[in-house]
Amino acid sequence: MNRMLSFLAATVLTVGGALALFIARPHSAIAATHGSARPDAPLDDEGPFTGFDGSTGWINSRPLTVAGLTGHVVVVDFWTFECGNCLAALPHVKALEAKFRDRGVTVVGVHTPELREERVESNVRDAVQRLGVVYPVALDGNNRIWNAFNNQYWPAIYIVDVHGRIRYHHFGEGAYDEQEHVVATLLDEAAHERADHERADSGRPASRTHDFSTYHKPTDAELQKRLTPIQYSVTQHDDTELPFRNQYWDNHAAGIYVDVVSGEPLFSSQDKFESGTGWPSFTKPLEPANVQVRGDNSIGMERTEVRSVHANSHLGHVFDDGPAPTGLRYCMNSAAMRFIPANQLAAEGYGEYARLFTTSAGGAPHP
């Protein structure tokens, strides 16, 4: 690795006729200012996303896995809190995360330390809070994530597509517009792939493809009129309904679950399983672009909250004790969702999902 040794570099400059001594710590990112692609160039496949195995801890999130991130565009930022170049780039990383979080993009900061004080977890947690970093941060105390990426620089950006392939990298500061363009391109690429799969599976053009941007949150006055008290308290005030005494915990019918506020599709019965918790549980979202996660310390323990993207409804929490293939348990509140049976999907305007419940194209829905 072309990492520079940890030392203090002294630079003597003339300031107003006098000598001034500036002490700066040189991270190896200082010399790294190149990227891998122009905004209008095809995005290459740079290899598989190796994930975050070997992390020594997480901030703002449960441990994230490659399987759990499948279906998401992922932006990985290697940084450390005393690297001047990293801190200069950080506002742009935060802005990118804020711009695209509603479209299912996940930004992960990988904190790979160089100096001794950067290896102290409490120092990292203090820095994350002080710097206003709200997205997941993986602690790479043993450099295992760094080595798996074969990375050499701070800061370094890697962008991963929905299939878990690295499609772009950039070392050092700059190229911020380029990175936004790459993220938008990969999101559009994924949307086109979904539409192509629909046409291929059905043997005909899709009857209707959802434009998720049409989903929105009604006014609070409308919500109070339309929602039941428990629906309102769960979705708007982050409450939790009682286990085993909610509408869908033991629902075994075929169909999809949509946000009770906006109607955006969230989960499918095909991914539902009996968790024994008394709440409806799923291994993965039906539409990852409609689901977002964030850290939650509201009850004195670190959890990962799940919210809908377009209505920003509180849905529940996700845990890493679920079954294969994802190992995840999306533990949801029934009150946050509305169930649409498979044989009513077309009538309700969700006809493109009916194919999920047919034995073959044109067949009848499974019971």
mmCIF file of C-alpha atoms in Angstrom:
data_model
loop_
_atom_site.group_PDB
_atom_site.id
_atom_site.type_symbol
_atom_site.label_atom_id
_atom_site.label_comp_id
_atom_site.label_asym_id
_atom_site.label_seq_id
_atom_site.Cartn_x
_atom_site.Cartn_y
_atom_site.Cartn_z
ATOM 1 C CA MET A 1 0.000 0.000 0.000
ATOM 2 C CA ASN A 2 1.248 3.467 -0.791
ATOM 3 C CA ARG A 3 0.301 4.713 2.623
ATOM 4 C CA MET A 4 2.487 7.413 4.107
ATOM 5 C CA LEU A 5 3.976 6.810 7.519
ATOM 6 C CA SER A 6 2.304 8.650 10.388
ATOM 7 C CA PHE A 7 4.411 11.664 11.134
ATOM 8 C CA LEU A 8 4.184 15.434 11.469
ATOM 9 C CA ALA A 9 5.423 17.427 8.510
ATOM 10 C CA ALA A 10 6.752 20.924 9.220
ATOM 11 C CA THR A 11 6.515 23.545 6.486
ATOM 12 C CA VAL A 12 8.269 26.903 6.833
ATOM 13 C CA LEU A 13 6.543 29.735 4.986
ATOM 14 C CA THR A 14 7.216 33.416 4.811
ATOM 15 C CA VAL A 15 4.260 35.434 6.065
ATOM 16 C CA GLY A 16 4.526 39.227 6.030
ATOM 17 C CA GLY A 17 8.293 39.042 6.059
ATOM 18 C CA ALA A 18 8.413 36.701 9.033
ATOM 19 C CA LEU A 19 8.823 32.983 9.302
ATOM 20 C CA ALA A 20 5.807 30.914 10.313
ATOM 21 C CA LEU A 21 5.846 27.230 11.161
ATOM 22 C CA PHE A 22 2.835 25.183 10.102
ATOM 23 C CA ILE A 23 2.364 21.650 11.355
ATOM 24 C CA ALA A 24 0.178 19.395 9.211
ATOM 25 C CA ARG A 25 -0.440 15.681 9.142
ATOM 26 C CA PRO A 26 -0.086 14.302 5.608
ATOM 27 C CA HIS A 27 -2.557 11.540 4.804
ATOM 28 C CA SER A 28 -1.766 9.765 1.553
ATOM 29 C CA ALA A 29 -4.918 11.226 0.012
ATOM 30 C CA ILE A 30 -3.048 14.481 -0.591
ATOM 31 C CA ALA A 31 -1.553 13.095 -3.772
ATOM 32 C CA ALA A 32 -4.657 11.274 -4.897
ATOM 33 C CA THR A 33 -6.983 13.405 -6.990
ATOM 34 C CA HIS A 34 -8.022 11.209 -9.898
ATOM 35 C CA GLY A 35 -11.226 9.396 -10.737
ATOM 36 C CA SER A 36 -12.193 6.487 -12.926
ATOM 37 C CA ALA A 37 -14.725 7.912 -15.348
ATOM 38 C CA ARG A 38 -16.036 11.067 -16.967
ATOM 39 C CA PRO A 39 -19.721 11.803 -16.299
ATOM 40 C CA ASP A 40 -20.622 10.888 -19.886
ATOM 41 C CA ALA A 41 -18.411 7.782 -20.152
ATOM 42 C CA PRO A 42 -19.773 4.226 -19.815
ATOM 43 C CA LEU A 43 -19.419 2.894 -16.291
ATOM 44 C CA ASP A 44 -17.091 -0.084 -16.135
ATOM 45 C CA ASP A 45 -17.586 -3.143 -13.953
ATOM 46 C CA GLU A 46 -14.672 -2.919 -11.527
ATOM 47 C CA GLY A 47 -15.431 -6.139 -9.686
ATOM 48 C CA PRO A 48 -17.557 -7.409 -6.802
ATOM 49 C CA PHE A 49 -18.469 -5.330 -3.774
ATOM 50 C CA THR A 50 -16.722 -7.110 -0.894
ATOM 51 C CA GLY A 51 -18.883 -5.584 1.808
ATOM 52 C CA PHE A 52 -17.833 -4.722 5.335
ATOM 53 C CA ASP A 53 -16.713 -8.055 6.776
ATOM 54 C CA GLY A 54 -14.149 -7.540 9.483
ATOM 55 C CA SER A 55 -15.574 -4.271 10.776
ATOM 56 C CA THR A 56 -14.825 -3.697 14.456
ATOM 57 C CA GLY A 57 -18.060 -1.840 15.138
ATOM 58 C CA TRP A 58 -20.835 0.276 13.657
ATOM 59 C CA ILE A 59 -22.180 3.753 14.324
ATOM 60 C CA ASN A 60 -25.700 4.863 13.321
ATOM 61 C CA SER A 61 -26.622 1.391 12.083
ATOM 62 C CA ARG A 62 -26.689 -2.323 12.674
ATOM 63 C CA PRO A 63 -23.996 -4.234 10.711
ATOM 64 C CA LEU A 64 -24.743 -4.020 6.996
ATOM 65 C CA THR A 65 -24.136 -6.958 4.647
ATOM 66 C CA VAL A 66 -23.748 -7.389 0.914
ATOM 67 C CA ALA A 67 -26.961 -9.448 0.796
ATOM 68 C CA GLY A 68 -28.887 -6.867 2.782
ATOM 69 C CA LEU A 69 -27.740 -4.068 0.471
ATOM 70 C CA THR A 70 -28.652 -5.888 -2.739
ATOM 71 C CA GLY A 71 -31.121 -3.721 -4.608
ATOM 72 C CA HIS A 72 -29.553 -0.507 -3.293
ATOM 73 C CA VAL A 73 -27.016 1.770 -4.897
ATOM 74 C CA VAL A 74 -24.258 2.003 -2.273
ATOM 75 C CA VAL A 75 -21.710 4.808 -1.866
ATOM 76 C CA VAL A 76 -18.658 3.842 0.225
ATOM 77 C CA ASP A 77 -16.505 6.674 1.616
ATOM 78 C CA PHE A 78 -13.144 5.779 3.184
ATOM 79 C CA TRP A 79 -12.209 8.503 5.649
ATOM 80 C CA THR A 80 -10.733 9.273 9.032
ATOM 81 C CA PHE A 81 -11.643 12.154 11.289
ATOM 82 C CA GLU A 82 -8.248 13.887 11.428
ATOM 83 C CA CYS A 83 -7.625 13.793 7.690
ATOM 84 C CA GLY A 84 -7.941 17.325 6.330
ATOM 85 C CA ASN A 85 -8.799 16.117 2.834
ATOM 86 C CA CYS A 86 -11.501 13.840 4.239
ATOM 87 C CA LEU A 87 -13.037 16.701 6.209
ATOM 88 C CA ALA A 88 -12.989 18.926 3.135
ATOM 89 C CA ALA A 89 -14.863 16.260 1.147
ATOM 90 C CA LEU A 90 -17.281 15.361 3.952
ATOM 91 C CA PRO A 91 -19.876 18.124 3.307
ATOM 92 C CA HIS A 92 -20.222 16.885 -0.249
ATOM 93 C CA VAL A 93 -20.663 13.254 0.878
ATOM 94 C CA LYS A 94 -23.330 14.384 3.348
ATOM 95 C CA ALA A 95 -25.070 16.414 0.634
ATOM 96 C CA LEU A 96 -25.064 13.435 -1.740
ATOM 97 C CA GLU A 97 -26.592 11.228 0.969
ATOM 98 C CA ALA A 98 -29.317 13.783 1.717
ATOM 99 C CA LYS A 99 -30.134 14.200 -1.977
ATOM 100 C CA PHE A 100 -30.504 10.503 -2.781
ATOM 101 C CA ARG A 101 -31.618 8.842 0.475
ATOM 102 C CA ASP A 102 -35.253 9.106 -0.647
ATOM 103 C CA ARG A 103 -34.425 7.004 -3.708
ATOM 104 C CA GLY A 104 -32.979 4.103 -1.729
ATOM 105 C CA VAL A 105 -29.292 5.038 -1.936
ATOM 106 C CA THR A 106 -27.186 3.940 1.046
ATOM 107 C CA VAL A 107 -24.050 5.884 1.958
ATOM 108 C CA VAL A 108 -21.595 4.151 4.286
ATOM 109 C CA GLY A 109 -18.572 5.845 5.771
ATOM 110 C CA VAL A 110 -15.704 3.431 6.420
ATOM 111 C CA HIS A 111 -13.500 4.893 9.146
ATOM 112 C CA THR A 112 -10.034 3.405 8.650
ATOM 113 C CA PRO A 113 -7.660 4.981 11.190
ATOM 114 C CA GLU A 114 -4.030 5.942 10.782
ATOM 115 C CA LEU A 115 -3.000 7.677 14.000
ATOM 116 C CA ARG A 116 -3.373 6.307 17.495
ATOM 117 C CA GLU A 117 -6.170 8.666 18.545
ATOM 118 C CA GLU A 118 -8.189 7.660 15.476
ATOM 119 C CA ARG A 119 -8.191 4.066 16.724
ATOM 120 C CA VAL A 120 -10.135 4.927 19.875
ATOM 121 C CA GLU A 121 -13.809 4.155 19.233
ATOM 122 C CA SER A 122 -15.101 6.839 21.602
ATOM 123 C CA ASN A 123 -13.087 9.439 19.665
ATOM 124 C CA VAL A 124 -14.683 8.291 16.418
ATOM 125 C CA ARG A 125 -18.173 8.391 17.923
ATOM 126 C CA ASP A 126 -17.552 11.909 19.217
ATOM 127 C CA ALA A 127 -16.328 13.002 15.782
ATOM 128 C CA VAL A 128 -19.317 11.464 13.990
ATOM 129 C CA GLN A 129 -21.678 13.338 16.283
ATOM 130 C CA ARG A 130 -19.714 16.590 16.093
ATOM 131 C CA LEU A 131 -19.513 16.466 12.308
ATOM 132 C CA GLY A 132 -23.232 15.704 11.894
ATOM 133 C CA VAL A 133 -22.749 12.362 10.130
ATOM 134 C CA VAL A 134 -26.141 10.592 10.224
ATOM 135 C CA TYR A 135 -25.514 7.739 7.787
ATOM 136 C CA PRO A 136 -23.962 4.374 8.789
ATOM 137 C CA VAL A 137 -20.273 4.355 9.702
ATOM 138 C CA ALA A 138 -18.312 1.093 9.718
ATOM 139 C CA LEU A 139 -15.304 1.035 12.046
ATOM 140 C CA ASP A 140 -12.339 -0.528 10.256
ATOM 141 C CA GLY A 141 -9.977 -0.747 13.218
ATOM 142 C CA ASN A 142 -8.001 -3.662 11.765
ATOM 143 C CA ASN A 143 -7.902 -2.357 8.167
ATOM 144 C CA ARG A 144 -9.733 -5.441 6.915
ATOM 145 C CA ILE A 145 -12.276 -3.496 4.852
ATOM 146 C CA TRP A 146 -9.500 -1.255 3.501
ATOM 147 C CA ASN A 147 -7.492 -4.308 2.436
ATOM 148 C CA ALA A 148 -10.503 -6.064 0.890
ATOM 149 C CA PHE A 149 -11.041 -3.036 -1.348
ATOM 150 C CA ASN A 150 -7.301 -2.859 -2.030
ATOM 151 C CA ASN A 151 -7.665 0.805 -1.148
ATOM 152 C CA GLN A 152 -4.718 3.170 -0.754
ATOM 153 C CA TYR A 153 -6.109 6.631 -0.129
ATOM 154 C CA TRP A 154 -8.080 8.914 2.180
ATOM 155 C CA PRO A 155 -10.642 9.981 1.099
ATOM 156 C CA ALA A 156 -11.737 7.370 -1.437
ATOM 157 C CA ILE A 157 -15.204 6.970 -2.931
ATOM 158 C CA TYR A 158 -16.525 3.701 -4.377
ATOM 159 C CA ILE A 159 -20.012 3.466 -5.897
ATOM 160 C CA VAL A 160 -21.757 0.087 -6.115
ATOM 161 C CA ASP A 161 -24.743 -0.817 -8.292
ATOM 162 C CA VAL A 162 -27.884 -2.696 -7.205
ATOM 163 C CA HIS A 163 -26.293 -6.032 -8.177
ATOM 164 C CA GLY A 164 -23.312 -5.590 -5.867
ATOM 165 C CA ARG A 165 -20.758 -4.596 -8.511
ATOM 166 C CA ILE A 166 -18.360 -1.680 -8.083
ATOM 167 C CA ARG A 167 -18.951 0.669 -11.013
ATOM 168 C CA TYR A 168 -16.915 3.746 -10.080
ATOM 169 C CA HIS A 169 -14.167 5.013 -7.806
ATOM 170 C CA HIS A 170 -12.507 8.329 -7.102
ATOM 171 C CA PHE A 171 -9.486 9.086 -4.912
ATOM 172 C CA GLY A 172 -9.072 12.373 -3.104
ATOM 173 C CA GLU A 173 -11.211 15.485 -3.112
ATOM 174 C CA GLY A 174 -13.294 16.754 -6.027
ATOM 175 C CA ALA A 175 -15.455 15.184 -8.738
ATOM 176 C CA TYR A 176 -18.560 15.778 -6.620
ATOM 177 C CA ASP A 177 -20.869 16.509 -9.565
ATOM 178 C CA GLU A 178 -19.468 13.448 -11.305
ATOM 179 C CA GLN A 179 -20.326 11.269 -8.328
ATOM 180 C CA GLU A 180 -23.910 12.553 -8.225
ATOM 181 C CA HIS A 181 -24.178 11.813 -11.936
ATOM 182 C CA VAL A 182 -22.924 8.248 -11.421
ATOM 183 C CA VAL A 183 -25.464 7.614 -8.636
ATOM 184 C CA ALA A 184 -28.313 8.974 -10.773
ATOM 185 C CA THR A 185 -27.145 6.866 -13.740
ATOM 186 C CA LEU A 186 -27.117 3.658 -11.674
ATOM 187 C CA LEU A 187 -30.596 4.407 -10.304
ATOM 188 C CA ASP A 188 -31.919 4.929 -13.837
ATOM 189 C CA GLU A 189 -30.153 1.765 -14.983
ATOM 190 C CA ALA A 190 -31.882 -0.228 -12.237
ATOM 191 C CA ALA A 191 -35.289 1.239 -13.104
ATOM 192 C CA HIS A 192 -34.875 0.251 -16.766
ATOM 193 C CA GLU A 193 -33.822 -3.267 -15.755
ATOM 194 C CA ARG A 194 -36.963 -3.667 -13.628
ATOM 195 C CA ALA A 195 -39.141 -2.556 -16.528
ATOM 196 C CA ASP A 196 -37.381 -4.969 -18.905
ATOM 197 C CA HIS A 197 -37.854 -7.868 -16.466
ATOM 198 C CA GLU A 198 -41.556 -7.078 -16.180
ATOM 199 C CA ARG A 199 -41.989 -7.201 -19.924
ATOM 200 C CA ALA A 200 -39.959 -10.414 -20.213
ATOM 201 C CA ASP A 201 -41.815 -12.170 -17.395
ATOM 202 C CA SER A 202 -45.268 -11.234 -18.608
ATOM 203 C CA GLY A 203 -44.609 -11.711 -22.303
ATOM 204 C CA ARG A 204 -46.198 -8.330 -22.968
ATOM 205 C CA PRO A 205 -45.610 -4.688 -22.059
ATOM 206 C CA ALA A 206 -46.324 -3.998 -18.404
ATOM 207 C CA SER A 207 -49.868 -2.750 -17.903
ATOM 208 C CA ARG A 208 -48.591 -0.059 -15.553
ATOM 209 C CA THR A 209 -45.211 0.764 -14.115
ATOM 210 C CA HIS A 210 -45.259 2.707 -10.908
ATOM 211 C CA ASP A 211 -43.680 6.136 -10.919
ATOM 212 C CA PHE A 212 -42.673 6.308 -7.275
ATOM 213 C CA SER A 213 -42.324 10.085 -7.441
ATOM 214 C CA THR A 214 -46.130 10.328 -7.516
ATOM 215 C CA TYR A 215 -46.399 9.091 -3.939
ATOM 216 C CA HIS A 216 -46.586 11.804 -1.333
ATOM 217 C CA LYS A 217 -47.571 12.524 2.232
ATOM 218 C CA PRO A 218 -50.971 14.258 2.718
ATOM 219 C CA THR A 219 -51.357 17.146 5.122
ATOM 220 C CA ASP A 220 -51.550 16.409 8.811
ATOM 221 C CA ALA A 221 -55.212 17.455 8.878
ATOM 222 C CA GLU A 222 -55.973 14.927 6.131
ATOM 223 C CA LEU A 223 -54.085 12.203 7.956
ATOM 224 C CA GLN A 224 -55.959 12.762 11.197
ATOM 225 C CA LYS A 225 -59.241 12.366 9.323
ATOM 226 C CA ARG A 226 -58.199 9.347 7.277
ATOM 227 C CA LEU A 227 -56.104 7.268 9.684
ATOM 228 C CA THR A 228 -57.224 5.406 12.772
ATOM 229 C CA PRO A 229 -55.671 6.566 16.061
ATOM 230 C CA ILE A 230 -53.189 3.669 16.101
ATOM 231 C CA GLN A 231 -52.248 4.219 12.442
ATOM 232 C CA TYR A 232 -51.625 7.893 13.120
ATOM 233 C CA SER A 233 -49.606 7.338 16.302
ATOM 234 C CA VAL A 234 -47.416 4.655 14.705
ATOM 235 C CA THR A 235 -46.690 6.387 11.394
ATOM 236 C CA GLN A 236 -46.479 9.975 12.650
ATOM 237 C CA HIS A 237 -45.196 9.601 16.211
ATOM 238 C CA ASP A 238 -43.036 6.463 15.899
ATOM 239 C CA ASP A 239 -45.167 4.428 18.301
ATOM 240 C CA THR A 240 -45.247 0.621 18.372
ATOM 241 C CA GLU A 241 -48.420 -1.458 18.363
ATOM 242 C CA LEU A 242 -48.939 -4.444 20.655
ATOM 243 C CA PRO A 243 -47.541 -7.814 19.522
ATOM 244 C CA PHE A 244 -50.008 -10.570 18.589
ATOM 245 C CA ARG A 245 -52.805 -7.983 18.711
ATOM 246 C CA ASN A 246 -52.385 -6.368 15.330
ATOM 247 C CA GLN A 247 -53.909 -6.964 11.934
ATOM 248 C CA TYR A 248 -51.225 -8.743 9.919
ATOM 249 C CA TRP A 249 -48.928 -10.630 12.297
ATOM 250 C CA ASP A 250 -50.510 -13.958 11.304
ATOM 251 C CA ASN A 251 -51.751 -13.024 7.842
ATOM 252 C CA HIS A 252 -50.802 -15.810 5.417
ATOM 253 C CA ALA A 253 -52.627 -14.556 2.300
ATOM 254 C CA ALA A 254 -50.764 -13.790 -0.936
ATOM 255 C CA GLY A 255 -50.365 -10.118 -1.780
ATOM 256 C CA ILE A 256 -48.356 -6.997 -1.105
ATOM 257 C CA TYR A 257 -48.148 -4.506 1.747
ATOM 258 C CA VAL A 258 -48.199 -0.779 0.953
ATOM 259 C CA ASP A 259 -47.691 2.327 3.070
ATOM 260 C CA VAL A 260 -51.000 3.187 4.745
ATOM 261 C CA VAL A 261 -50.231 6.898 4.274
ATOM 262 C CA SER A 262 -48.979 7.125 0.695
ATOM 263 C CA GLY A 263 -49.703 3.746 -0.898
ATOM 264 C CA GLU A 264 -46.096 3.181 -1.946
ATOM 265 C CA PRO A 265 -45.340 -0.590 -2.235
ATOM 266 C CA LEU A 266 -43.206 -1.872 0.640
ATOM 267 C CA PHE A 267 -43.242 -5.654 1.173
ATOM 268 C CA SER A 268 -44.508 -8.871 -0.384
ATOM 269 C CA SER A 269 -46.106 -11.892 1.259
ATOM 270 C CA GLN A 270 -43.491 -13.968 -0.560
ATOM 271 C CA ASP A 271 -40.846 -12.529 1.756
ATOM 272 C CA LYS A 272 -42.962 -12.763 4.925
ATOM 273 C CA PHE A 273 -42.058 -15.322 7.584
ATOM 274 C CA GLU A 274 -43.148 -16.377 11.051
ATOM 275 C CA SER A 275 -40.712 -14.697 13.423
ATOM 276 C CA GLY A 276 -42.542 -15.553 16.639
ATOM 277 C CA THR A 277 -42.450 -11.905 17.691
ATOM 278 C CA GLY A 278 -46.113 -11.090 17.141
ATOM 279 C CA TRP A 279 -45.438 -8.532 14.406
ATOM 280 C CA PRO A 280 -45.384 -9.049 10.625
ATOM 281 C CA SER A 281 -41.803 -9.811 9.615
ATOM 282 C CA PHE A 282 -40.105 -9.866 6.209
ATOM 283 C CA THR A 283 -36.666 -10.870 4.924
ATOM 284 C CA LYS A 284 -36.418 -7.953 2.485
ATOM 285 C CA PRO A 285 -38.436 -5.085 0.964
ATOM 286 C CA LEU A 286 -40.469 -5.552 -2.185
ATOM 287 C CA GLU A 287 -39.240 -2.165 -3.429
ATOM 288 C CA PRO A 288 -35.930 -1.117 -1.799
ATOM 289 C CA ALA A 289 -36.332 2.345 -3.357
ATOM 290 C CA ASN A 290 -39.331 2.929 -1.073
ATOM 291 C CA VAL A 291 -37.610 1.933 2.172
ATOM 292 C CA GLN A 292 -34.963 3.855 4.108
ATOM 293 C CA VAL A 293 -33.140 3.082 7.349
ATOM 294 C CA ARG A 294 -31.521 5.228 10.002
ATOM 295 C CA GLY A 295 -30.015 4.846 13.460
ATOM 296 C CA ASP A 296 -32.367 4.920 16.452
ATOM 297 C CA ASN A 297 -31.249 5.308 20.068
ATOM 298 C CA SER A 298 -34.637 6.381 21.414
ATOM 299 C CA ILE A 299 -34.925 3.661 24.071
ATOM 300 C CA GLY A 300 -31.320 3.642 25.202
ATOM 301 C CA MET A 301 -30.170 0.918 22.804
ATOM 302 C CA GLU A 302 -28.846 1.121 19.261
ATOM 303 C CA ARG A 303 -31.426 -0.034 16.707
ATOM 304 C CA THR A 304 -32.055 0.568 13.024
ATOM 305 C CA GLU A 305 -35.370 2.222 12.242
ATOM 306 C CA VAL A 306 -37.204 1.582 8.975
ATOM 307 C CA ARG A 307 -39.222 4.375 7.358
ATOM 308 C CA SER A 308 -40.975 4.747 4.041
ATOM 309 C CA VAL A 309 -39.252 7.053 1.599
ATOM 310 C CA HIS A 310 -42.058 9.127 0.118
ATOM 311 C CA ALA A 311 -44.390 9.466 3.113
ATOM 312 C CA ASN A 312 -41.601 9.263 5.727
ATOM 313 C CA SER A 313 -43.839 6.976 7.782
ATOM 314 C CA HIS A 314 -42.368 5.094 10.719
ATOM 315 C CA LEU A 315 -42.708 1.421 9.775
ATOM 316 C CA GLY A 316 -40.706 -0.488 12.396
ATOM 317 C CA HIS A 317 -37.125 -1.718 12.775
ATOM 318 C CA VAL A 318 -34.782 -4.115 11.014
ATOM 319 C CA PHE A 319 -32.626 -6.682 12.831
ATOM 320 C CA ASP A 320 -29.906 -9.102 11.728
ATOM 321 C CA ASP A 321 -31.473 -12.249 13.229
ATOM 322 C CA GLY A 322 -33.629 -13.219 10.257
ATOM 323 C CA PRO A 323 -33.521 -16.324 8.050
ATOM 324 C CA ALA A 324 -31.660 -16.898 4.791
ATOM 325 C CA PRO A 325 -31.109 -15.608 2.233
ATOM 326 C CA THR A 326 -30.699 -12.110 3.685
ATOM 327 C CA GLY A 327 -30.318 -12.862 7.405
ATOM 328 C CA LEU A 328 -32.529 -9.840 8.076
ATOM 329 C CA ARG A 329 -35.808 -9.394 9.947
ATOM 330 C CA TYR A 330 -37.824 -6.376 8.931
ATOM 331 C CA CYS A 331 -40.131 -6.202 11.958
ATOM 332 C CA MET A 332 -43.020 -3.985 10.889
ATOM 333 C CA ASN A 333 -46.115 -2.465 12.475
ATOM 334 C CA SER A 334 -49.352 -3.657 10.868
ATOM 335 C CA ALA A 335 -50.791 -0.196 11.508
ATOM 336 C CA ALA A 336 -48.229 1.334 9.148
ATOM 337 C CA MET A 337 -49.317 -0.807 6.204
ATOM 338 C CA ARG A 338 -52.301 -1.776 4.107
ATOM 339 C CA PHE A 339 -52.504 -5.283 2.669
ATOM 340 C CA ILE A 340 -53.672 -5.769 -0.928
ATOM 341 C CA PRO A 341 -54.583 -9.386 -1.828
ATOM 342 C CA ALA A 342 -53.033 -10.786 -4.990
ATOM 343 C CA ASN A 343 -56.375 -11.109 -6.753
ATOM 344 C CA GLN A 344 -57.127 -7.417 -6.142
ATOM 345 C CA LEU A 345 -53.812 -5.946 -7.272
ATOM 346 C CA ALA A 346 -54.980 -4.967 -10.753
ATOM 347 C CA ALA A 347 -58.156 -3.360 -9.451
ATOM 348 C CA GLU A 348 -56.174 -1.385 -6.876
ATOM 349 C CA GLY A 349 -53.702 -0.074 -9.484
ATOM 350 C CA TYR A 350 -50.819 -2.409 -8.646
ATOM 351 C CA GLY A 351 -51.253 -4.749 -11.601
ATOM 352 C CA GLU A 352 -47.538 -5.036 -12.363
ATOM 353 C CA TYR A 353 -47.068 -6.969 -9.118
ATOM 354 C CA ALA A 354 -49.678 -9.600 -9.967
ATOM 355 C CA ARG A 355 -47.049 -11.559 -11.887
ATOM 356 C CA LEU A 356 -45.329 -12.343 -8.588
ATOM 357 C CA PHE A 357 -48.259 -14.536 -7.590
ATOM 358 C CA THR A 358 -48.936 -16.434 -10.810
ATOM 359 C CA THR A 359 -47.791 -19.956 -11.599
ATOM 360 C CA SER A 360 -46.984 -18.807 -15.145
ATOM 361 C CA ALA A 361 -47.627 -15.814 -17.323
ATOM 362 C CA GLY A 362 -51.360 -15.397 -17.579
ATOM 363 C CA GLY A 363 -52.018 -17.929 -14.822
ATOM 364 C CA ALA A 364 -54.198 -17.499 -11.797
ATOM 365 C CA PRO A 365 -52.861 -16.033 -8.566
ATOM 366 C CA HIS A 366 -51.708 -18.408 -5.870
ATOM 367 C CA PRO A 367 -54.086 -18.550 -2.901
#
